[in-house]
Coordinates of C-alpha atoms and ligand atoms in Angstrom, one line a residue:
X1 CA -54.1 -6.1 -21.4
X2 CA -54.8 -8.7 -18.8
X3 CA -51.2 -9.3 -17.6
X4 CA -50.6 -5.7 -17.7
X5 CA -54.6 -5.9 -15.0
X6 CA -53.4 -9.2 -13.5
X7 CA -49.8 -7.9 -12.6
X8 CA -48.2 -11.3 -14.3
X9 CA -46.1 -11.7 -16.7
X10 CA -45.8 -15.7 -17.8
X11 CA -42.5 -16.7 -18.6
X12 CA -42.9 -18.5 -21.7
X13 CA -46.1 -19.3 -23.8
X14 CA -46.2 -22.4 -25.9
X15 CA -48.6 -23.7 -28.5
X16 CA -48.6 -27.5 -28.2
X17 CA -50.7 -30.3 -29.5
X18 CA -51.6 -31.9 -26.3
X19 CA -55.0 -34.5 -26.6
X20 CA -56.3 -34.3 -23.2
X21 CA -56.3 -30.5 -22.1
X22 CA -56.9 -26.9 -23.9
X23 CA -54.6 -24.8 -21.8
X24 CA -52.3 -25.1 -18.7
X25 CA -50.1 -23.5 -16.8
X26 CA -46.8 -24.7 -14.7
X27 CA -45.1 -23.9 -12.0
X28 CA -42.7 -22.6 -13.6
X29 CA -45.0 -19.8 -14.9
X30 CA -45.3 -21.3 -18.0
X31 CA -48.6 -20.9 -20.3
X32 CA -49.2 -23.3 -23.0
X33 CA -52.1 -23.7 -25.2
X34 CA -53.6 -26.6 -27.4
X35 CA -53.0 -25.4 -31.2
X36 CA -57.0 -26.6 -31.9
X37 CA -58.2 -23.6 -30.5
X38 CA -57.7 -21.6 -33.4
X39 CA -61.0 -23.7 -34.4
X40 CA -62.6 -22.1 -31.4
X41 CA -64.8 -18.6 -31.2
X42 CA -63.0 -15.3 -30.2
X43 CA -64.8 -15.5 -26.2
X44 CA -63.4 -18.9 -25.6
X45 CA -59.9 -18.3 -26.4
X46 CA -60.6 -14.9 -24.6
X47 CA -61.7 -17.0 -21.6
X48 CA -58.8 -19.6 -21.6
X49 CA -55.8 -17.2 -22.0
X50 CA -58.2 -15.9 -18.5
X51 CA -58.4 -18.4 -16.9
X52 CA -54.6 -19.6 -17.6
X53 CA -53.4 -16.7 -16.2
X54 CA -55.6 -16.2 -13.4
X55 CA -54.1 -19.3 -11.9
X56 CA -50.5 -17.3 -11.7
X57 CA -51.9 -15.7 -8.5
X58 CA -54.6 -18.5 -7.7
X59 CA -53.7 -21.9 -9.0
X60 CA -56.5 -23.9 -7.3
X61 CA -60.3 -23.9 -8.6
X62 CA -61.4 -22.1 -5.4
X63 CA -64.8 -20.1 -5.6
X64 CA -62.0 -17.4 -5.0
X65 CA -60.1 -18.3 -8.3
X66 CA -63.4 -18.7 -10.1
X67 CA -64.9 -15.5 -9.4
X68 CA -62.0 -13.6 -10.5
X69 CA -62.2 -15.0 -13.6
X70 CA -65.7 -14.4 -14.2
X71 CA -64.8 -10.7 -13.4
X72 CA -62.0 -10.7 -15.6
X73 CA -64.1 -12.7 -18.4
X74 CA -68.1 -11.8 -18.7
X75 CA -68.7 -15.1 -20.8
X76 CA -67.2 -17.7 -18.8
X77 CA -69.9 -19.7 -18.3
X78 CA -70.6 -19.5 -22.1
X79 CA -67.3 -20.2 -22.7
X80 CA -67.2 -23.2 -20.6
X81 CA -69.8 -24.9 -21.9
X82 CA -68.5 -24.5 -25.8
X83 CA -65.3 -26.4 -24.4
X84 CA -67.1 -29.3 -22.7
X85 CA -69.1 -29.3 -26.0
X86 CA -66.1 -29.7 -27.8
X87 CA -64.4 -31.6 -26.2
X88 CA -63.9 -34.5 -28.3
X89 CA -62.1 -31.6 -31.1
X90 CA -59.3 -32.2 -28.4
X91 CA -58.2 -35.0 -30.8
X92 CA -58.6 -33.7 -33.9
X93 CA -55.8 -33.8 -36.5
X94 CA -53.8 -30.9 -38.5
X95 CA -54.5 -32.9 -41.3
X96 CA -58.3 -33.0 -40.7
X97 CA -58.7 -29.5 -40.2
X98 CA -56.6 -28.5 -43.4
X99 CA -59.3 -30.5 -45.6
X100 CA -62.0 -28.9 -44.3
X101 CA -64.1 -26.3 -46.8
X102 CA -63.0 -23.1 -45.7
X103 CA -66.1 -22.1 -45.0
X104 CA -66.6 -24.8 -42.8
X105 CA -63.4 -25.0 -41.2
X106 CA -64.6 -22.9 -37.9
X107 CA -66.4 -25.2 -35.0
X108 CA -69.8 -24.7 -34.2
Ligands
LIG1 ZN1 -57.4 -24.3 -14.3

């Protein structure tokens, strides 16, 4: 488990609707993550949750902080690049994604 690998624990992890970010975490060692990303591929969320809690022991985006999370999370980059893709999903509505075909409902 990568807490158990990173040697973190956060304190609390919230699922939130926020419009302008997919993931943060506080100072206070909280995680929270934007609900949307259940519309998002396995290796992204993989990545986030990464990169989330990487910043307990590195909370910059130093190349230090960055290549810890690539060795923590192979598809990064490929990971990365879905999100900036996405981006604009960031303000999507429940309501929008509960209408969807189910068979469409997934982001491409
Ligand atoms: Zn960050």
């Amino acid at each position: 488990m990568l807490t158990v690998r990173l040697r973190q624990t956060p304190r609390r992890v919230y699922v939130m609707g926020q419009r302008t970010r997919w993931g943060n975490c506080s100072a206070e060692r909280n995680l929270s993550f934007n609900w949307r990303l259940i519309l998002a591929p396995e290796f992204v969320i993989r990545y986030l949750v990464t990169h989330e809690a990487v910043h307990f022991a590195i909370p910059d985006h130093s190349a230090k902080f960055w290549l810890t999370v690539q060795s923590l999370c192979r598809e990064t980059e490929r990971a990365k690049q879905w999100l900036c893709r996405h981006r604009a999903q960031l303000t999507v509505d429940l309501g929008e994604v509960l209408t969807r075909a189910p068979d469409s409902g997934r982001l491409r």
